[in-house]
PDB file of C-alpha atoms in Angstrom:
ATOM      1  CA  UNK A   1     -85.311 -27.809 -87.673  1.00 69.00           C
ATOM      2  CA  UNK A   2     -88.988 -27.039 -87.383  1.00 85.00           C
ATOM      3  CA  UNK A   3     -91.193 -28.754 -89.915  1.00 93.00           C
ATOM      4  CA  UNK A   4     -94.734 -27.904 -90.720  1.00 97.00           C
ATOM      5  CA  UNK A   5     -97.636 -30.169 -89.510  1.00 98.00           C
ATOM      6  CA  UNK A   6     -99.104 -30.754 -92.980  1.00 98.00           C
ATOM      7  CA  UNK A   7     -97.620 -30.656 -96.474  1.00 98.00           C
ATOM      8  CA  UNK A   8    -100.139 -29.483 -99.027  1.00 98.00           C
ATOM      9  CA  UNK A   9     -99.280 -31.329-102.351  1.00 98.00           C
ATOM     10  CA  UNK A  10    -100.397 -29.879-105.835  1.00 98.00           C
ATOM     11  CA  UNK A  11     -99.473 -31.750-108.926  1.00 98.00           C
ATOM     12  CA  UNK A  12     -99.862 -29.673-112.092  1.00 98.00           C
ATOM     13  CA  UNK A  13    -100.328 -30.132-115.740  1.00 96.00           C
ATOM     14  CA  UNK A  14    -101.723 -27.401-117.866  1.00 96.00           C
ATOM     15  CA  UNK A  15    -103.958 -25.711-114.998  1.00 96.00           C
ATOM     16  CA  UNK A  16    -103.252 -22.007-115.411  1.00 97.00           C
ATOM     17  CA  UNK A  17    -106.966 -21.635-115.530  1.00 96.00           C
ATOM     18  CA  UNK A  18    -107.432 -22.845-111.881  1.00 97.00           C
ATOM     19  CA  UNK A  19    -104.292 -22.746-110.207  1.00 98.00           C
ATOM     20  CA  UNK A  20    -104.162 -19.313-108.727  1.00 98.00           C
ATOM     21  CA  UNK A  21    -107.859 -19.929-107.067  1.00 98.00           C
ATOM     22  CA  UNK A  22    -106.284 -23.117-105.758  1.00 98.00           C
ATOM     23  CA  UNK A  23    -103.308 -21.555-104.112  1.00 98.00           C
ATOM     24  CA  UNK A  24    -105.343 -18.700-102.822  1.00 98.00           C
ATOM     25  CA  UNK A  25    -107.659 -21.076-100.875  1.00 98.00           C
ATOM     26  CA  UNK A  26    -104.640 -22.402 -99.038  1.00 98.00           C
ATOM     27  CA  UNK A  27    -103.532 -18.962 -98.161  1.00 98.00           C
ATOM     28  CA  UNK A  28    -107.006 -18.250 -96.896  1.00 98.00           C
ATOM     29  CA  UNK A  29    -107.057 -21.177 -94.585  1.00 98.00           C
ATOM     30  CA  UNK A  30    -107.738 -20.522 -90.923  1.00 98.00           C
ATOM     31  CA  UNK A  31    -104.954 -23.149 -90.277  1.00 98.00           C
ATOM     32  CA  UNK A  32    -101.444 -21.886 -91.264  1.00 98.00           C
ATOM     33  CA  UNK A  33     -98.957 -24.455 -90.128  1.00 98.00           C
ATOM     34  CA  UNK A  34     -98.427 -25.704 -93.626  1.00 98.00           C
ATOM     35  CA  UNK A  35     -95.943 -25.996 -96.514  1.00 98.00           C
ATOM     36  CA  UNK A  36     -97.258 -26.246-100.047  1.00 98.00           C
ATOM     37  CA  UNK A  37     -95.259 -28.257-102.609  1.00 98.00           C
ATOM     38  CA  UNK A  38     -96.387 -27.565-106.140  1.00 98.00           C
ATOM     39  CA  UNK A  39     -94.933 -29.895-108.768  1.00 98.00           C
ATOM     40  CA  UNK A  40     -95.502 -29.178-112.375  1.00 98.00           C
ATOM     41  CA  UNK A  41     -95.366 -32.135-114.758  1.00 98.00           C
ATOM     42  CA  UNK A  42     -94.020 -30.267-118.136  1.00 97.00           C
ATOM     43  CA  UNK A  43     -97.025 -27.896-118.356  1.00 97.00           C
ATOM     44  CA  UNK A  44     -97.307 -26.273-121.819  1.00 97.00           C
ATOM     45  CA  UNK A  45     -99.249 -23.141-120.387  1.00 97.00           C
ATOM     46  CA  UNK A  46     -98.377 -20.518-117.777  1.00 98.00           C
ATOM     47  CA  UNK A  47     -98.879 -22.731-114.772  1.00 98.00           C
ATOM     48  CA  UNK A  48     -95.115 -22.611-113.627  1.00 98.00           C
ATOM     49  CA  UNK A  49     -95.112 -18.770-113.913  1.00 98.00           C
ATOM     50  CA  UNK A  50     -98.331 -18.548-111.690  1.00 98.00           C
ATOM     51  CA  UNK A  51     -96.977 -20.946-109.302  1.00 98.00           C
ATOM     52  CA  UNK A  52     -93.561 -19.142-109.044  1.00 98.00           C
ATOM     53  CA  UNK A  53     -95.425 -15.775-108.548  1.00 98.00           C
ATOM     54  CA  UNK A  54     -96.924 -16.958-105.300  1.00 98.00           C
ATOM     55  CA  UNK A  55     -93.755 -18.789-104.228  1.00 98.00           C
ATOM     56  CA  UNK A  56     -91.804 -15.426-104.442  1.00 98.00           C
ATOM     57  CA  UNK A  57     -94.204 -13.889-101.929  1.00 98.00           C
ATOM     58  CA  UNK A  58     -94.524 -16.705 -99.367  1.00 98.00           C
ATOM     59  CA  UNK A  59     -91.564 -19.183 -98.452  1.00 97.00           C
ATOM     60  CA  UNK A  60     -93.853 -21.903 -97.379  1.00 98.00           C
ATOM     61  CA  UNK A  61     -94.719 -22.297-101.188  1.00 98.00           C
ATOM     62  CA  UNK A  62     -92.184 -24.331-103.069  1.00 98.00           C
ATOM     63  CA  UNK A  63     -92.205 -24.886-106.922  1.00 98.00           C
ATOM     64  CA  UNK A  64     -90.652 -27.809-108.624  1.00 98.00           C
ATOM     65  CA  UNK A  65     -90.661 -28.802-112.374  1.00 98.00           C
ATOM     66  CA  UNK A  66     -90.228 -32.259-113.644  1.00 98.00           C
ATOM     67  CA  UNK A  67     -87.549 -32.899-116.192  1.00 96.00           C
ATOM     68  CA  UNK A  68     -89.804 -34.981-118.049  1.00 97.00           C
ATOM     69  CA  UNK A  69     -93.650 -35.748-117.879  1.00 96.00           C
ATOM     70  CA  UNK A  70     -94.369 -38.399-115.355  1.00 96.00           C
ATOM     71  CA  UNK A  71     -98.053 -38.746-115.441  1.00 93.00           C
ATOM     72  CA  UNK A  72    -100.680 -38.269-112.708  1.00 93.00           C
ATOM     73  CA  UNK A  73     -99.893 -40.620-109.946  1.00 95.00           C
ATOM     74  CA  UNK A  74     -96.158 -40.989-110.449  1.00 96.00           C
ATOM     75  CA  UNK A  75     -96.131 -37.137-109.946  1.00 97.00           C
ATOM     76  CA  UNK A  76     -98.055 -37.471-106.983  1.00 97.00           C
ATOM     77  CA  UNK A  77     -95.366 -39.761-105.572  1.00 98.00           C
ATOM     78  CA  UNK A  78     -92.790 -37.311-106.723  1.00 98.00           C
ATOM     79  CA  UNK A  79     -94.629 -34.555-104.722  1.00 98.00           C
ATOM     80  CA  UNK A  80     -94.788 -36.525-101.505  1.00 98.00           C
ATOM     81  CA  UNK A  81     -91.073 -37.084-101.922  1.00 98.00           C
ATOM     82  CA  UNK A  82     -90.515 -33.374-101.208  1.00 98.00           C
ATOM     83  CA  UNK A  83     -92.834 -33.371 -98.078  1.00 98.00           C
ATOM     84  CA  UNK A  84     -91.598 -32.757 -94.697  1.00 98.00           C
ATOM     85  CA  UNK A  85     -94.992 -32.606 -92.773  1.00 98.00           C
ATOM     86  CA  UNK A  86     -96.467 -34.993 -90.575  1.00 98.00           C
ATOM     87  CA  UNK A  87     -99.591 -35.230 -92.878  1.00 98.00           C
ATOM     88  CA  UNK A  88     -99.883 -35.240 -96.742  1.00 98.00           C
ATOM     89  CA  UNK A  89    -102.778 -33.186 -98.105  1.00 98.00           C
ATOM     90  CA  UNK A  90    -103.338 -33.503-101.646  1.00 98.00           C
ATOM     91  CA  UNK A  91    -105.132 -30.548-103.236  1.00 98.00           C
ATOM     92  CA  UNK A  92    -105.464 -30.794-107.133  1.00 97.00           C
ATOM     93  CA  UNK A  93    -104.608 -27.857-109.029  1.00 97.00           C
ATOM     94  CA  UNK A  94    -108.102 -27.485-110.292  1.00 95.00           C
ATOM     95  CA  UNK A  95    -109.747 -27.869-106.791  1.00 97.00           C
ATOM     96  CA  UNK A  96    -109.721 -25.616-103.586  1.00 98.00           C
ATOM     97  CA  UNK A  97    -109.935 -26.107 -99.943  1.00 98.00           C
ATOM     98  CA  UNK A  98    -112.482 -24.067 -97.846  1.00 98.00           C
ATOM     99  CA  UNK A  99    -111.101 -21.794 -95.076  1.00 98.00           C
ATOM    100  CA  UNK A 100    -112.025 -24.211 -92.334  1.00 98.00           C
ATOM    101  CA  UNK A 101    -111.156 -27.361 -94.143  1.00 98.00           C
ATOM    102  CA  UNK A 102    -107.375 -27.635 -93.381  1.00 98.00           C
ATOM    103  CA  UNK A 103    -107.799 -26.935 -89.542  1.00 98.00           C
ATOM    104  CA  UNK A 104    -110.584 -29.628 -89.321  1.00 98.00           C
ATOM    105  CA  UNK A 105    -108.441 -32.223 -91.158  1.00 98.00           C
ATOM    106  CA  UNK A 106    -105.540 -31.681 -89.154  1.00 98.00           C
ATOM    107  CA  UNK A 107    -107.274 -31.396 -85.806  1.00 98.00           C
ATOM    108  CA  UNK A 108    -109.458 -34.581 -86.635  1.00 98.00           C
ATOM    109  CA  UNK A 109    -106.355 -36.624 -87.513  1.00 98.00           C
ATOM    110  CA  UNK A 110    -104.718 -35.564 -84.316  1.00 98.00           C
ATOM    111  CA  UNK A 111    -107.965 -36.614 -82.444  1.00 97.00           C
ATOM    112  CA  UNK A 112    -107.554 -40.069 -84.047  1.00 98.00           C
ATOM    113  CA  UNK A 113    -103.872 -41.072 -83.897  1.00 97.00           C
ATOM    114  CA  UNK A 114    -104.658 -44.584 -85.123  1.00 97.00           C
ATOM    115  CA  UNK A 115    -105.867 -43.372 -88.576  1.00 98.00           C
ATOM    116  CA  UNK A 116    -103.678 -43.523 -91.430  1.00 98.00           C
ATOM    117  CA  UNK A 117    -106.317 -41.932 -93.634  1.00 98.00           C
ATOM    118  CA  UNK A 118    -108.884 -39.232 -93.136  1.00 98.00           C
ATOM    119  CA  UNK A 119    -111.707 -38.793 -95.744  1.00 97.00           C
ATOM    120  CA  UNK A 120    -114.288 -36.129 -96.199  1.00 95.00           C
ATOM    121  CA  UNK A 121    -116.893 -37.522 -98.218  1.00 87.00           C
ATOM    122  CA  UNK A 122    -120.212 -36.197 -99.667  1.00 80.00           C
ATOM    123  CA  UNK A 123    -122.302 -39.191 -98.753  1.00 76.00           C
ATOM    124  CA  UNK A 124    -125.272 -39.189 -96.564  1.00 69.00           C
ATOM    125  CA  UNK A 125    -124.449 -40.807 -93.099  1.00 67.00           C
ATOM    126  CA  UNK A 126    -127.166 -42.389 -91.231  1.00 64.00           C
ATOM    127  CA  UNK A 127    -125.038 -44.586 -88.735  1.00 72.00           C
ATOM    128  CA  UNK A 128    -122.854 -42.324 -86.614  1.00 82.00           C
ATOM    129  CA  UNK A 129    -122.146 -38.642 -86.099  1.00 89.00           C
ATOM    130  CA  UNK A 130    -118.818 -37.159 -87.683  1.00 93.00           C
ATOM    131  CA  UNK A 131    -116.127 -37.767 -86.821  1.00 95.00           C
ATOM    132  CA  UNK A 132    -115.644 -41.552 -86.289  1.00 95.00           C
ATOM    133  CA  UNK A 133    -113.044 -44.144 -86.760  1.00 97.00           C
ATOM    134  CA  UNK A 134    -113.407 -47.294 -88.786  1.00 96.00           C
ATOM    135  CA  UNK A 135    -111.432 -50.571 -88.316  1.00 98.00           C
ATOM    136  CA  UNK A 136    -110.445 -52.285 -91.609  1.00 98.00           C
ATOM    137  CA  UNK A 137    -113.468 -54.610 -91.252  1.00 98.00           C
ATOM    138  CA  UNK A 138    -115.877 -51.561 -90.713  1.00 96.00           C
ATOM    139  CA  UNK A 139    -114.287 -49.872 -93.649  1.00 96.00           C
ATOM    140  CA  UNK A 140    -114.707 -52.537 -96.216  1.00 98.00           C
ATOM    141  CA  UNK A 141    -118.099 -53.574 -94.809  1.00 96.00           C
ATOM    142  CA  UNK A 142    -119.209 -50.017 -95.771  1.00 94.00           C
ATOM    143  CA  UNK A 143    -117.350 -50.007 -99.047  1.00 96.00           C
ATOM    144  CA  UNK A 144    -118.775 -53.226-100.361  1.00 97.00           C
ATOM    145  CA  UNK A 145    -121.961 -53.985 -98.474  1.00 95.00           C
ATOM    146  CA  UNK A 146    -123.398 -50.268 -97.839  1.00 92.00           C
ATOM    147  CA  UNK A 147    -123.153 -46.981 -99.677  1.00 87.00           C
ATOM    148  CA  UNK A 148    -119.394 -47.218-100.300  1.00 91.00           C
ATOM    149  CA  UNK A 149    -116.785 -45.056 -98.418  1.00 93.00           C
ATOM    150  CA  UNK A 150    -113.535 -45.152-100.514  1.00 95.00           C
ATOM    151  CA  UNK A 151    -114.776 -43.805-103.840  1.00 91.00           C
ATOM    152  CA  UNK A 152    -113.192 -40.389-103.552  1.00 92.00           C
ATOM    153  CA  UNK A 153    -110.393 -38.522-105.109  1.00 92.00           C
ATOM    154  CA  UNK A 154    -107.168 -37.317-103.241  1.00 95.00           C
ATOM    155  CA  UNK A 155    -108.412 -33.743-102.738  1.00 96.00           C
ATOM    156  CA  UNK A 156    -110.995 -35.146-100.118  1.00 96.00           C
ATOM    157  CA  UNK A 157    -108.289 -36.813 -98.083  1.00 98.00           C
ATOM    158  CA  UNK A 158    -105.297 -36.393 -95.683  1.00 98.00           C
ATOM    159  CA  UNK A 159    -102.869 -39.047 -95.220  1.00 98.00           C
ATOM    160  CA  UNK A 160    -100.421 -39.795 -92.273  1.00 98.00           C
ATOM    161  CA  UNK A 161     -97.096 -39.542 -93.992  1.00 98.00           C
ATOM    162  CA  UNK A 162     -95.424 -42.465 -92.279  1.00 98.00           C
ATOM    163  CA  UNK A 163     -98.248 -44.741 -93.267  1.00 98.00           C
ATOM    164  CA  UNK A 164     -98.054 -43.484 -97.063  1.00 98.00           C
ATOM    165  CA  UNK A 165     -94.426 -44.173 -97.082  1.00 98.00           C
ATOM    166  CA  UNK A 166     -94.665 -47.643 -95.377  1.00 98.00           C
ATOM    167  CA  UNK A 167     -96.970 -48.971 -98.132  1.00 97.00           C
ATOM    168  CA  UNK A 168     -94.840 -47.347-100.873  1.00 97.00           C
ATOM    169  CA  UNK A 169     -97.322 -44.627-101.995  1.00 97.00           C
ATOM    170  CA  UNK A 170     -99.331 -44.805-105.333  1.00 95.00           C
ATOM    171  CA  UNK A 171     -98.719 -47.814-107.598  1.00 88.00           C
ATOM    172  CA  UNK A 172     -98.875 -45.692-110.570  1.00 77.00           C
ATOM    173  CA  UNK A 173    -101.893 -47.152-112.035  1.00 84.00           C
ATOM    174  CA  UNK A 174    -103.617 -44.466-114.168  1.00 84.00           C
ATOM    175  CA  UNK A 175    -107.154 -43.425-113.228  1.00 85.00           C
ATOM    176  CA  UNK A 176    -107.785 -45.817-110.394  1.00 91.00           C
ATOM    177  CA  UNK A 177    -104.506 -45.171-108.486  1.00 93.00           C
ATOM    178  CA  UNK A 178    -106.196 -43.294-105.679  1.00 94.00           C
ATOM    179  CA  UNK A 179    -108.652 -46.142-104.912  1.00 95.00           C
ATOM    180  CA  UNK A 180    -105.779 -48.686-105.113  1.00 96.00           C
ATOM    181  CA  UNK A 181    -103.889 -46.584-102.406  1.00 97.00           C
ATOM    182  CA  UNK A 182    -107.088 -46.182-100.163  1.00 97.00           C
ATOM    183  CA  UNK A 183    -107.722 -49.902-100.103  1.00 98.00           C
ATOM    184  CA  UNK A 184    -103.954 -50.580 -99.289  1.00 97.00           C
ATOM    185  CA  UNK A 185    -104.303 -48.245 -96.266  1.00 98.00           C
ATOM    186  CA  UNK A 186    -107.582 -49.244 -95.262  1.00 98.00           C
ATOM    187  CA  UNK A 187    -106.426 -53.109 -95.194  1.00 98.00           C
ATOM    188  CA  UNK A 188    -103.580 -52.190 -92.833  1.00 98.00           C
ATOM    189  CA  UNK A 189    -104.800 -49.274 -90.718  1.00 98.00           C
ATOM    190  CA  UNK A 190    -107.895 -47.588 -89.386  1.00 98.00           C
ATOM    191  CA  UNK A 191    -109.804 -44.857 -91.410  1.00 98.00           C
ATOM    192  CA  UNK A 192    -111.443 -41.693 -89.810  1.00 97.00           C
ATOM    193  CA  UNK A 193    -114.591 -40.286 -91.553  1.00 96.00           C
ATOM    194  CA  UNK A 194    -114.525 -36.576 -91.104  1.00 95.00           C
ATOM    195  CA  UNK A 195    -117.517 -34.099 -91.509  1.00 95.00           C
ATOM    196  CA  UNK A 196    -118.297 -33.371 -95.191  1.00 94.00           C
ATOM    197  CA  UNK A 197    -117.876 -29.902 -96.930  1.00 94.00           C
ATOM    198  CA  UNK A 198    -114.150 -29.313 -96.361  1.00 97.00           C
ATOM    199  CA  UNK A 199    -113.078 -29.033-100.085  1.00 97.00           C
ATOM    200  CA  UNK A 200    -114.429 -27.911-103.332  1.00 95.00           C
ATOM    201  CA  UNK A 201    -113.921 -30.742-106.082  1.00 87.00           C
ATOM    202  CA  UNK A 202    -114.261 -28.866-109.328  1.00 86.00           C
ATOM    203  CA  UNK A 203    -115.787 -30.897-112.145  1.00 76.00           C
ATOM    204  CA  UNK A 204    -115.072 -30.185-115.745  1.00 68.00           C
ATOM    205  CA  UNK A 205    -114.196 -32.007-119.140  1.00 68.00           C
ATOM    206  CA  UNK A 206    -110.336 -31.718-119.030  1.00 70.00           C
ATOM    207  CA  UNK A 207    -110.133 -34.208-115.973  1.00 64.00           C
ATOM    208  CA  UNK A 208    -108.661 -37.723-115.687  1.00 63.00           C
ATOM    209  CA  UNK A 209    -112.067 -38.925-114.186  1.00 62.00           C
ATOM    210  CA  UNK A 210    -113.824 -37.921-117.388  1.00 66.00           C
ATOM    211  CA  UNK A 211    -111.441 -39.583-119.595  1.00 67.00           C
ATOM    212  CA  UNK A 212    -111.466 -42.763-117.499  1.00 52.00           C
ATOM    213  CA  UNK A 213    -115.191 -42.911-117.679  1.00 61.00           C
ATOM    214  CA  UNK A 214    -115.435 -42.161-121.246  1.00 75.00           C
ATOM    215  CA  UNK A 215    -112.765 -44.810-122.153  1.00 77.00           C
ATOM    216  CA  UNK A 216    -114.703 -47.490-119.929  1.00 89.00           C
ATOM    217  CA  UNK A 217    -111.221 -47.827-117.917  1.00 89.00           C
ATOM    218  CA  UNK A 218    -112.967 -47.429-114.648  1.00 88.00           C
ATOM    219  CA  UNK A 219    -115.580 -49.975-115.404  1.00 91.00           C
ATOM    220  CA  UNK A 220    -113.111 -52.605-116.439  1.00 94.00           C
ATOM    221  CA  UNK A 221    -110.251 -52.034-114.011  1.00 93.00           C
ATOM    222  CA  UNK A 222    -112.474 -50.987-110.782  1.00 94.00           C
ATOM    223  CA  UNK A 223    -114.091 -54.582-111.306  1.00 95.00           C
ATOM    224  CA  UNK A 224    -110.695 -56.258-111.513  1.00 96.00           C
ATOM    225  CA  UNK A 225    -109.389 -54.378-108.432  1.00 96.00           C
ATOM    226  CA  UNK A 226    -112.584 -55.062-106.306  1.00 97.00           C
ATOM    227  CA  UNK A 227    -112.514 -58.829-107.085  1.00 97.00           C
ATOM    228  CA  UNK A 228    -108.874 -58.969-106.434  1.00 96.00           C
ATOM    229  CA  UNK A 229    -109.212 -57.274-103.115  1.00 97.00           C
ATOM    230  CA  UNK A 230    -112.169 -59.522-102.031  1.00 97.00           C
ATOM    231  CA  UNK A 231    -110.029 -62.526-102.805  1.00 97.00           C
ATOM    232  CA  UNK A 232    -107.055 -61.498-100.533  1.00 97.00           C
ATOM    233  CA  UNK A 233    -106.418 -64.396 -97.919  1.00 94.00           C
ATOM    234  CA  UNK A 234    -106.406 -61.777 -95.010  1.00 95.00           C
ATOM    235  CA  UNK A 235    -109.419 -59.821 -96.261  1.00 97.00           C
ATOM    236  CA  UNK A 236    -111.196 -58.717 -93.141  1.00 98.00           C
ATOM    237  CA  UNK A 237    -114.702 -59.737 -94.073  1.00 97.00           C
ATOM    238  CA  UNK A 238    -116.112 -63.248 -93.344  1.00 97.00           C
ATOM    239  CA  UNK A 239    -116.847 -65.776 -96.086  1.00 96.00           C
ATOM    240  CA  UNK A 240    -120.644 -64.832 -96.197  1.00 97.00           C
ATOM    241  CA  UNK A 241    -119.922 -61.142 -96.404  1.00 98.00           C
ATOM    242  CA  UNK A 242    -117.494 -61.612 -99.316  1.00 97.00           C
ATOM    243  CA  UNK A 243    -119.993 -63.633-101.218  1.00 97.00           C
ATOM    244  CA  UNK A 244    -122.611 -60.862-100.690  1.00 97.00           C
ATOM    245  CA  UNK A 245    -120.204 -58.352-101.904  1.00 98.00           C
ATOM    246  CA  UNK A 246    -119.214 -60.423-104.999  1.00 97.00           C
ATOM    247  CA  UNK A 247    -122.926 -60.590-105.727  1.00 97.00           C
ATOM    248  CA  UNK A 248    -123.349 -56.717-105.636  1.00 97.00           C
ATOM    249  CA  UNK A 249    -120.138 -56.046-107.744  1.00 97.00           C
ATOM    250  CA  UNK A 250    -121.149 -58.732-110.286  1.00 97.00           C
ATOM    251  CA  UNK A 251    -124.811 -57.114-110.534  1.00 97.00           C
ATOM    252  CA  UNK A 252    -123.423 -53.640-110.938  1.00 96.00           C
ATOM    253  CA  UNK A 253    -120.787 -54.771-113.576  1.00 96.00           C
ATOM    254  CA  UNK A 254    -123.559 -56.701-115.542  1.00 97.00           C
ATOM    255  CA  UNK A 255    -125.892 -53.572-115.583  1.00 96.00           C
ATOM    256  CA  UNK A 256    -123.026 -51.542-116.780  1.00 94.00           C
ATOM    257  CA  UNK A 257    -122.361 -54.010-119.515  1.00 95.00           C
ATOM    258  CA  UNK A 258    -125.745 -54.153-120.622  1.00 96.00           C
ATOM    259  CA  UNK A 259    -125.896 -50.324-120.720  1.00 94.00           C
ATOM    260  CA  UNK A 260    -123.008 -50.147-122.867  1.00 93.00           C
ATOM    261  CA  UNK A 261    -124.637 -52.538-125.465  1.00 95.00           C
ATOM    262  CA  UNK A 262    -127.824 -50.530-125.405  1.00 96.00           C
ATOM    263  CA  UNK A 263    -125.607 -47.324-126.071  1.00 94.00           C
ATOM    264  CA  UNK A 264    -124.027 -49.038-129.237  1.00 95.00           C
ATOM    265  CA  UNK A 265    -120.773 -50.312-127.533  1.00 94.00           C
ATOM    266  CA  UNK A 266    -121.038 -53.941-128.061  1.00 95.00           C
ATOM    267  CA  UNK A 267    -117.518 -54.391-129.214  1.00 94.00           C
ATOM    268  CA  UNK A 268    -116.100 -52.585-126.437  1.00 94.00           C
ATOM    269  CA  UNK A 269    -118.368 -54.426-123.990  1.00 94.00           C
ATOM    270  CA  UNK A 270    -117.291 -57.820-125.531  1.00 96.00           C
ATOM    271  CA  UNK A 271    -113.486 -56.617-125.160  1.00 95.00           C
ATOM    272  CA  UNK A 272    -114.045 -55.718-121.242  1.00 95.00           C
ATOM    273  CA  UNK A 273    -115.833 -59.044-120.697  1.00 96.00           C
ATOM    274  CA  UNK A 274    -113.151 -60.868-122.178  1.00 96.00           C
ATOM    275  CA  UNK A 275    -110.510 -58.947-120.208  1.00 95.00           C
ATOM    276  CA  UNK A 276    -112.199 -59.702-116.850  1.00 96.00           C
ATOM    277  CA  UNK A 277    -113.217 -63.351-117.814  1.00 96.00           C
ATOM    278  CA  UNK A 278    -116.959 -62.618-117.431  1.00 96.00           C
ATOM    279  CA  UNK A 279    -119.514 -64.446-119.554  1.00 96.00           C
ATOM    280  CA  UNK A 280    -123.049 -63.614-120.909  1.00 96.00           C
ATOM    281  CA  UNK A 281    -124.425 -66.359-118.593  1.00 96.00           C
ATOM    282  CA  UNK A 282    -122.970 -64.582-115.535  1.00 97.00           C
ATOM    283  CA  UNK A 283    -124.313 -61.309-116.827  1.00 96.00           C
ATOM    284  CA  UNK A 284    -127.781 -62.904-117.091  1.00 94.00           C
ATOM    285  CA  UNK A 285    -127.474 -64.659-113.717  1.00 95.00           C
ATOM    286  CA  UNK A 286    -126.152 -61.397-111.868  1.00 95.00           C
ATOM    287  CA  UNK A 287    -129.195 -59.314-112.901  1.00 90.00           C
ATOM    288  CA  UNK A 288    -131.859 -61.749-112.000  1.00 80.00           C
TER     289      UNK A 288
END
């Protein structure tokens, strides 16, 4: 049996407003060796009907409906379980991929067979021309000591399926599950940085990222995750680099805590500080 090169995975929950545009963007791709797996997570709107109308016209599109609501990252794992392609390309139901995007992503991954993760990030690059490969040490040096390189959502990535399966997929943690996965992959495999401008990431109020920011979940749990990662025994940076990275993280976290206080969120700031075991003395020391 011939399997497609890439499995496009679209998880859906109440996205009737955007889903058709998402599917149409895949159909318009210059690269056509794909399957599209759409997994609905008990939507209350017409998302399933819209998805099924496209599946009826193109056998490469398959639609599944969960028996119960799984939530964001468990549903991403569910979608991956249906995939047959060599690569996994998440495309969120409210996003789109440009006509050239899929072709460039697949070709770039083929060019760098060592890479488990490919990223297309809208961050200025002043070190190397695209595309280029990063070892674990190079990836985390950029992540913690330069502009950052792993702070992006699933739509801006492409993943080698065998690597995704080898590390067990997403943990299921809400909001930061994608960051956790990128870190897990980057600790074990090389990452390729591709040209930017391959996908359209739509920003709107009804997004997980918006909810995570408004609840300060990102502030608390991104801090915890970064510190935990830096303290791993086999982390690929030197002792001196780790110390520098810790200092940067402490400073950023402290500034955010002070910003919360200035915005009248003292109680929540205190709760977060207690949760991460961070004192006012550390805040003041970090911002000096």
